[in-house]
Tab-separated table of C-alpha atoms in Angstrom:
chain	number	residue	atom	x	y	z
A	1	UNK	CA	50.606	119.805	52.332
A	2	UNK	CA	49.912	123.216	51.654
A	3	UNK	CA	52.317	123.649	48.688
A	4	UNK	CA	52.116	120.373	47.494
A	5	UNK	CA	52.031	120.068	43.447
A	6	UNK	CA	49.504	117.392	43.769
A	7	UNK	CA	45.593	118.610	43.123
A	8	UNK	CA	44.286	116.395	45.528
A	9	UNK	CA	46.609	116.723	48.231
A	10	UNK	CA	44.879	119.746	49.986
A	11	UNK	CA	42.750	119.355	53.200
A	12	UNK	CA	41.165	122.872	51.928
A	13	UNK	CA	39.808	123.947	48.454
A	14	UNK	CA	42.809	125.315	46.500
A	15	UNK	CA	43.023	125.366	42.808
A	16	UNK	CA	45.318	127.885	42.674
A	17	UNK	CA	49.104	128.175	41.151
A	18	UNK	CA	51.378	127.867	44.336
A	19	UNK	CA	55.008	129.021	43.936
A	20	UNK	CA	57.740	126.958	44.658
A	21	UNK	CA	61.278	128.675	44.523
A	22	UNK	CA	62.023	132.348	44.126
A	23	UNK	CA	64.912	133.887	42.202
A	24	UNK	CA	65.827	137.498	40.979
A	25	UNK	CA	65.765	138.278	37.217
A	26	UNK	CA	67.300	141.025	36.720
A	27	UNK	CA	65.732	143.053	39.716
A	28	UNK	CA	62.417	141.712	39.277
A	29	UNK	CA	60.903	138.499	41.713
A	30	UNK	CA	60.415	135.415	39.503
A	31	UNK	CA	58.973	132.584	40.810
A	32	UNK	CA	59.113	128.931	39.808
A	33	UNK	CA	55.794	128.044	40.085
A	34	UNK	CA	53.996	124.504	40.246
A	35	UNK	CA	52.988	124.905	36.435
A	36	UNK	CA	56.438	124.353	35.727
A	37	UNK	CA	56.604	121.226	37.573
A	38	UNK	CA	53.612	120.233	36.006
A	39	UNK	CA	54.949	120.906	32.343
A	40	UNK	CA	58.362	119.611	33.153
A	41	UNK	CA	56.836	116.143	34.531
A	42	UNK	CA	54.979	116.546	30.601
A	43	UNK	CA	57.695	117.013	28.792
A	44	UNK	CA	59.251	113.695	29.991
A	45	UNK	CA	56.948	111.672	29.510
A	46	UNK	CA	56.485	113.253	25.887
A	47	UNK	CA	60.164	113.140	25.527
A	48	UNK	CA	59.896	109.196	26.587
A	49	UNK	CA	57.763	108.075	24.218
A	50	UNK	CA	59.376	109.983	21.460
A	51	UNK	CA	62.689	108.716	22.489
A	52	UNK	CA	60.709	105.199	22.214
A	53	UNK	CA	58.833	105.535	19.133
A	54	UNK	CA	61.758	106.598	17.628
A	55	UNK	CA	63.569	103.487	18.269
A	56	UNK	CA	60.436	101.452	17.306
A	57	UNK	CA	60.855	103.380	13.677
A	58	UNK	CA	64.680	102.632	13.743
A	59	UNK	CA	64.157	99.158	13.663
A	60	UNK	CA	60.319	99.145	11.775
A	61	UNK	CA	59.375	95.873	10.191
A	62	UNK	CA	57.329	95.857	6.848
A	63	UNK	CA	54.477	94.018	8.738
A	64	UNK	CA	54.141	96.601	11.787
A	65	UNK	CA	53.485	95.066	15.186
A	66	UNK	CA	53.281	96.263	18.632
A	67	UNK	CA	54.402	99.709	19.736
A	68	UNK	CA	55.074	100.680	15.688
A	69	UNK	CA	51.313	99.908	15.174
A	70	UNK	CA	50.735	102.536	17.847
A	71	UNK	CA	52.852	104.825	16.384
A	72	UNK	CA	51.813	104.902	13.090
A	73	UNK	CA	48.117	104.737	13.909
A	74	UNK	CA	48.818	108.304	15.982
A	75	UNK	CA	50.817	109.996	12.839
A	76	UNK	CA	48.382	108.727	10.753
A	77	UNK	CA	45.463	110.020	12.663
A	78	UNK	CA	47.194	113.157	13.158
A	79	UNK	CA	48.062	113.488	8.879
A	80	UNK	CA	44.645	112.942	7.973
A	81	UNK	CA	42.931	115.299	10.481
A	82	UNK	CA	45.501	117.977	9.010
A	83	UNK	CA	44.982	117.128	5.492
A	84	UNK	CA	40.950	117.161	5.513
A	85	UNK	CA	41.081	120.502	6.985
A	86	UNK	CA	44.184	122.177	5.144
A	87	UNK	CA	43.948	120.013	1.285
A	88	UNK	CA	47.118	120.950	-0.425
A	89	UNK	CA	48.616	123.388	2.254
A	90	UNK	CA	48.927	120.314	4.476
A	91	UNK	CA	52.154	119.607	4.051
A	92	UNK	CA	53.381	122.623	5.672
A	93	UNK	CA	51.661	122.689	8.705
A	94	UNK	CA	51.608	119.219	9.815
A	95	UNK	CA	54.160	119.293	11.889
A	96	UNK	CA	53.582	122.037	13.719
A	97	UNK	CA	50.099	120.784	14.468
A	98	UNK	CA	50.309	117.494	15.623
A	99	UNK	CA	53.064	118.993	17.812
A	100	UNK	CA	51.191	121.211	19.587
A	101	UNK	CA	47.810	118.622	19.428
A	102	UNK	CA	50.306	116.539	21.309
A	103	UNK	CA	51.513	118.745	23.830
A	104	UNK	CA	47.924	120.117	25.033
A	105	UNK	CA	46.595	116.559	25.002
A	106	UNK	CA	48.986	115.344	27.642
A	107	UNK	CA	48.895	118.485	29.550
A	108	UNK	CA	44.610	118.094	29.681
A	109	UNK	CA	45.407	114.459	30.549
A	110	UNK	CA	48.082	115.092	33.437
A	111	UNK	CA	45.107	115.873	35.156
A	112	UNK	CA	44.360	112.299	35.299
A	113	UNK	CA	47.787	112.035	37.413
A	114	UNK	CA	46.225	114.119	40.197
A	115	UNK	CA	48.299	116.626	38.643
A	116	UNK	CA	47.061	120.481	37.832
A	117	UNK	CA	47.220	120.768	34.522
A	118	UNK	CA	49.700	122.963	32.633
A	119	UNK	CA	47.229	124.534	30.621
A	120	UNK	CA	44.908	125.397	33.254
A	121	UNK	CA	47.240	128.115	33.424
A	122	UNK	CA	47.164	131.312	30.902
A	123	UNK	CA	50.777	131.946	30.989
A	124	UNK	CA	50.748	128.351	29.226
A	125	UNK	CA	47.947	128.998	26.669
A	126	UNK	CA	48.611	132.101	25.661
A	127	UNK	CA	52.112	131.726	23.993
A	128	UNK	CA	50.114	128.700	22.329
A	129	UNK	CA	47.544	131.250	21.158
A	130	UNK	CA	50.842	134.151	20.062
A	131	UNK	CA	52.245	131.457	17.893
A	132	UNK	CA	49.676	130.799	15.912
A	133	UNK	CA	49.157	134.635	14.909
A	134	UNK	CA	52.638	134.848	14.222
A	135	UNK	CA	52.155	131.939	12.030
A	136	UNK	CA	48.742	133.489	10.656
A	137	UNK	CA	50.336	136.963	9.819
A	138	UNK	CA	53.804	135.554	8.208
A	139	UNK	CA	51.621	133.691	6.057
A	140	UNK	CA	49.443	136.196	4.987
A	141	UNK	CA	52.028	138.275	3.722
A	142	UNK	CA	53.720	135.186	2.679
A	143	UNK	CA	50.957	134.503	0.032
A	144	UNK	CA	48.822	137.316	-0.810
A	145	UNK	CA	50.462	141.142	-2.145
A	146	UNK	CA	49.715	144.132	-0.313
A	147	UNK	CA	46.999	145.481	-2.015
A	148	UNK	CA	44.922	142.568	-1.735
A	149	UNK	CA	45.885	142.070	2.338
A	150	UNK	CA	44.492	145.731	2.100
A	151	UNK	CA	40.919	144.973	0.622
A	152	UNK	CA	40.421	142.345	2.670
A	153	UNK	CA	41.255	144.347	5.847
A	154	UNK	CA	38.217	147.210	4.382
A	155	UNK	CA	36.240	144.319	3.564
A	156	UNK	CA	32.691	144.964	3.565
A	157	UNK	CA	33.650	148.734	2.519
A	158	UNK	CA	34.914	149.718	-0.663
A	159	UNK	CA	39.274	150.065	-0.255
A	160	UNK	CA	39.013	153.930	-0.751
A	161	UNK	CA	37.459	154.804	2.462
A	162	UNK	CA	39.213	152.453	5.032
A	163	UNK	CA	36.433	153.345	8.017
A	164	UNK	CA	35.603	149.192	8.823
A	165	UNK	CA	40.026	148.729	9.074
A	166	UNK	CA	40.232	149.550	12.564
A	167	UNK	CA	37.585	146.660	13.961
A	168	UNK	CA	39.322	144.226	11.458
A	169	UNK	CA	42.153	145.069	13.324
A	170	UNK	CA	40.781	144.198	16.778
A	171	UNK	CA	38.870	141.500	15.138
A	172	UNK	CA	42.287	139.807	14.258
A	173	UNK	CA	44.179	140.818	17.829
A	174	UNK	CA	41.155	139.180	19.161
A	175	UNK	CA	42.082	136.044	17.631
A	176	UNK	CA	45.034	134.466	20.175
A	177	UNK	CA	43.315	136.186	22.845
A	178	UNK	CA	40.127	133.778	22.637
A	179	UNK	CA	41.840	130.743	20.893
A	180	UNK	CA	43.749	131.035	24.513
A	181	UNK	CA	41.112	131.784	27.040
A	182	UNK	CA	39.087	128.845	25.245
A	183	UNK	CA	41.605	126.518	25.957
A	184	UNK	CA	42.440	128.282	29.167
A	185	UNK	CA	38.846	128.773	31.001
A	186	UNK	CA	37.761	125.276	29.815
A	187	UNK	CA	40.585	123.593	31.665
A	188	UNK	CA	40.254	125.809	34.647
A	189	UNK	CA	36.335	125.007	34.956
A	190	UNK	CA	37.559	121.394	35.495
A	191	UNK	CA	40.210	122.061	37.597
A	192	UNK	CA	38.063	124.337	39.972
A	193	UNK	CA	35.375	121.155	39.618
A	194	UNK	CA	38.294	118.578	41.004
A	195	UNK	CA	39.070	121.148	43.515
A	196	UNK	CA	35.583	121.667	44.821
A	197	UNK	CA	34.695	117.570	44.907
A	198	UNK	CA	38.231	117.067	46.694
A	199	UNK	CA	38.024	119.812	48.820
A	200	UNK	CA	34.812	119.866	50.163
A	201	UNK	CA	34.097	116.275	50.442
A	202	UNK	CA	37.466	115.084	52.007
A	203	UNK	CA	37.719	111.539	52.824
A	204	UNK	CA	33.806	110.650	50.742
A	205	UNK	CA	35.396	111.299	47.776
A	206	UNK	CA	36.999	108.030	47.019
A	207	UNK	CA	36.358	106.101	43.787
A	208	UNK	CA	33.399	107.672	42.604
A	209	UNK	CA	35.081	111.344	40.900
A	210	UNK	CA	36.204	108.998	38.358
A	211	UNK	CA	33.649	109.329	36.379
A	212	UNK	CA	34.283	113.170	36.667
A	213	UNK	CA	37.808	112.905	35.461
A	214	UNK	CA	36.607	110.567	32.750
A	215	UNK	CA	34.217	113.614	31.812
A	216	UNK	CA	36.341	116.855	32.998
A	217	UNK	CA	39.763	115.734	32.069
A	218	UNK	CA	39.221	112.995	29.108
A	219	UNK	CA	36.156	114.277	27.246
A	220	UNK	CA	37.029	117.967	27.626
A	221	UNK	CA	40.508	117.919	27.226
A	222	UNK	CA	40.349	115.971	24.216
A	223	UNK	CA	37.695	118.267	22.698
A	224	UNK	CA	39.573	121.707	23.459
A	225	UNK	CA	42.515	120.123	22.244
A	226	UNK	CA	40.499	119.395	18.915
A	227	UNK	CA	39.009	122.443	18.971
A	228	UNK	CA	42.289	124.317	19.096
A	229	UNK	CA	44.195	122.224	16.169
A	230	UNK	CA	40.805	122.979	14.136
A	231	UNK	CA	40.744	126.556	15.032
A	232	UNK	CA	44.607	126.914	13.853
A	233	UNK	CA	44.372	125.097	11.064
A	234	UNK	CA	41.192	127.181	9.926
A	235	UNK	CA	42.653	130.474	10.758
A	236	UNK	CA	46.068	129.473	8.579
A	237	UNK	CA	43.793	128.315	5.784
A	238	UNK	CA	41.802	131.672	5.484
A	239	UNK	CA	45.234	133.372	5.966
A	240	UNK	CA	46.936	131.449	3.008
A	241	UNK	CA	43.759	132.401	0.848
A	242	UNK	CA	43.512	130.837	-2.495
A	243	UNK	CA	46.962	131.406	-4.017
A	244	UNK	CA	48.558	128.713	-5.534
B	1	UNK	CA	34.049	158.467	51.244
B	2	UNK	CA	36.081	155.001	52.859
B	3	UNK	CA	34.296	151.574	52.112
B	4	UNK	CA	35.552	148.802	54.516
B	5	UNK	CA	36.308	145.531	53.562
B	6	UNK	CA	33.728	143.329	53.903
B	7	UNK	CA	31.235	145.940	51.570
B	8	UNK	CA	34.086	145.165	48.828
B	9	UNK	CA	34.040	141.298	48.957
B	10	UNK	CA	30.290	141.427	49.315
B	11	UNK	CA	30.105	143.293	46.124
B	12	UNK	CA	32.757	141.049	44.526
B	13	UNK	CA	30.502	138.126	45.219
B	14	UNK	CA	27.345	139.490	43.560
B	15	UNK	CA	29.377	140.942	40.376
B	16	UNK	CA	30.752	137.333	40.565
B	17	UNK	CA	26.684	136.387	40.343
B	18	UNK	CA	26.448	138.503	37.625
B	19	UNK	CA	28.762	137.441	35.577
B	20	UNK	CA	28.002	133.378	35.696
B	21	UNK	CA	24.868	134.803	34.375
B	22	UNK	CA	26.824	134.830	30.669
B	23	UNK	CA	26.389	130.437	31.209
B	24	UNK	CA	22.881	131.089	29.862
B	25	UNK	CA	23.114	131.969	26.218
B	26	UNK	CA	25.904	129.070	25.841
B	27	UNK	CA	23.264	126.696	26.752
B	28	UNK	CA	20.475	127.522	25.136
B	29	UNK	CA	23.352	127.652	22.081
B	30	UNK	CA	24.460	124.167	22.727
B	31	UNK	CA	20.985	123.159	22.668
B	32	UNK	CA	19.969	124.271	19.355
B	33	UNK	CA	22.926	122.871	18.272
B	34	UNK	CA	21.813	119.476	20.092
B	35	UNK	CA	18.597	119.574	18.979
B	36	UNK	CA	19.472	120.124	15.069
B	37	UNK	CA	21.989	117.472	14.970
B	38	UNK	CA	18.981	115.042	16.450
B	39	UNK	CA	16.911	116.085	13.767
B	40	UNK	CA	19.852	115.548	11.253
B	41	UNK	CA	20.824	112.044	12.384
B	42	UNK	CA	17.047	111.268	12.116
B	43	UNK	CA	17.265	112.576	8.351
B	44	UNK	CA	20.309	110.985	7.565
B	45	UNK	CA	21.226	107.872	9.991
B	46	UNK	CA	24.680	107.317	8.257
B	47	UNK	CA	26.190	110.298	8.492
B	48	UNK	CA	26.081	110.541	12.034
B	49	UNK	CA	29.619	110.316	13.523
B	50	UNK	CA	30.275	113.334	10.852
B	51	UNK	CA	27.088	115.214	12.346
B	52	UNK	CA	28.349	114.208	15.798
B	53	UNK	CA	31.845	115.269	15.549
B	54	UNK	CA	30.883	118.946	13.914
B	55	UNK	CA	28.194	119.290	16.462
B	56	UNK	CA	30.891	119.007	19.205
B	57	UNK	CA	33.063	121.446	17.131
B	58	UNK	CA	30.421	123.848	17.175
B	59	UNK	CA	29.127	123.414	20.638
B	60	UNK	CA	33.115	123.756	22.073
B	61	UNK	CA	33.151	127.356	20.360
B	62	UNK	CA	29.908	128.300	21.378
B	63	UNK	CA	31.091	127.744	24.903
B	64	UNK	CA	33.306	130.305	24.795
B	65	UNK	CA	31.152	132.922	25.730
B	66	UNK	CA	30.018	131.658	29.375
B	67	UNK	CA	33.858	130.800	29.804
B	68	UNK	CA	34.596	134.181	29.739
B	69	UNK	CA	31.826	134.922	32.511
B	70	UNK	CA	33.348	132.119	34.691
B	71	UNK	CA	36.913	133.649	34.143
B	72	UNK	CA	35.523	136.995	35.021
B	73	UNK	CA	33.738	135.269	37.759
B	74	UNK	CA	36.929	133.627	39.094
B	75	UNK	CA	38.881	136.924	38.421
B	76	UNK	CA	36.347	138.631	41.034
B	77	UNK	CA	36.465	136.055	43.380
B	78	UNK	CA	40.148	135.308	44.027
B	79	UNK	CA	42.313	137.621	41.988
B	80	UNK	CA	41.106	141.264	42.740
């Protein structure tokens, strides 16, 4: 199965995106690959257990029990990681942030499914990675005037002779690009891992790459997906500054 | 002056060497990192799911750097 969507399916090593279906857009080849499969087949199941929780909230009891216990426990969790980071700016950004914590969770765990996951993919991460310095740069002219955006961008110089502005500038286009290779390479490292242990080893590995999932797809996945919310969140505080 | 193909990929695979070399500083990173959240658990027992947790913040961006060798590695490899 050459062009199979499934990471395991291979007789050779091949961690690569495969195309599926080829269409002209306006002159130019696009191809459906297999990382839309991939975040297609996430999006259901995210859009099933939305669909669910929201009919567990429709019909929520005072004294929660079963799938509303789950439900709550998650928005919960996901509130007070936003609000320790962010204080009173929390508010604001919740949404988007448990959104996206969602989204790259289940794309790192689709890997689980045999799957490759979407985000092993940087035509996945990096629109993750654009969004939040969109969001950074709205805010900080949002919340801070013009002159003071303008000290801070000569920052270790004095405002009169703007030499250091030019590295603050790639300093803060530099941003998305490594918030999105970090999710990006650390995904693909365990993607080229699966690939190798499958590949190579054929019909020995059976049960046993488990325990590499449990530590390439579970452990990692979760941690990048952390480490992204906790980046974002950062970034937007530092961006928002101290204005009330 | 014409270089065939097999000089190319040979050089590909030793710039691809070179540049999984960038996985050392990331470890000895990680285990600084390691080793000062061992001595700060050993200071203070009770915070240490707070020590743990930042320690594994920390150590995830300090990876960065020999994820960008592997991507360059990869790049080499497979994509030039």
């Amino acid at each position: 199965m050459r062009y199979g969507i499934l990471l395991a399916a291979g007789e050779d090593i091949d961690f690569m995106v495969h195309g599926l279906f080829k269409y002209k857009f306006f002159g130019q080849d696009v191809w459906i690959t297999t990382t839309h499969v991939c975040i297609l087949i996430v999006i259901a199941i995210i859009l099933a257990f939305a669909i669910a929780a929201n009919h567990a909230m429709k019909n929520a009891k005072e004294v929660p029990s079963g799938f509303q216990n789950v439900v709550e426990l998650i928005v919960e969790m996901l509130d007070k990681m936003v609000k320790t980071t962010m204080g009173k700016h929390a508010s604001k950004f919740r949404n988007y942030i448990g959104t996206v914590f969602i989204f790259i969770l289940i794309s790192n765990l689709s890997g689980l499914l045999g799957l490759r996951p979407p985000t092993a993919d940087y035509g996945v991460t990096l629109p993750l990675g654009l969004v939040t310095f969109t969001l950074i740069h709205f805010n900080t002219f949002k919340h801070n005037s013009l002159k003071s955006i303008w000290i801070d961008k000569c920052s270790p110089l004095p405002p009169w002779l703007p030499i250091w502005f030019p590295i603050n500038l790639i300093g803060d286009i530099a941003v998305p690009i490594s918030l999105s290779l970090r999710l990006f390479a650390n995904v693909l490292s365990g993607v080229v891992m699966m690939a190798l242990v499958y590949g190579l080893l054929g019909k020995l590995a059976l049960i046993w790459p488990a325990f590499l999932h449990v530590y390439l797809d579970i452990f990692s996945g979760a941690i990048q997906t952390y480490v992204f919310c906790m980046l974002t969140m950062t970034y937007l505080t530092n961006a928002i500054g101290d204005t009330e | 002056m014409e270089f065939n193909e097999n000089f190319i990929k040979g050089c590909q695979a030793i710039g691809a060497g070179l540049a999984v070399i960038a996985g050392i500083g990331p470890g000895i990173g990680q285990g600084i990192a390691a080793g000062h959240a061992a001595s700060a658990v050993g200071r203070n027992p009770g915070a240490k799911s707070d020590i743990t947790s930042t320690m594994l913040l920390g150590q995830a961006v300090a990876e960065t750097t020999g994820l960008y060798g592997l991507v360059t590695a990869l790049i080499l490899m497979f994509v030039l």
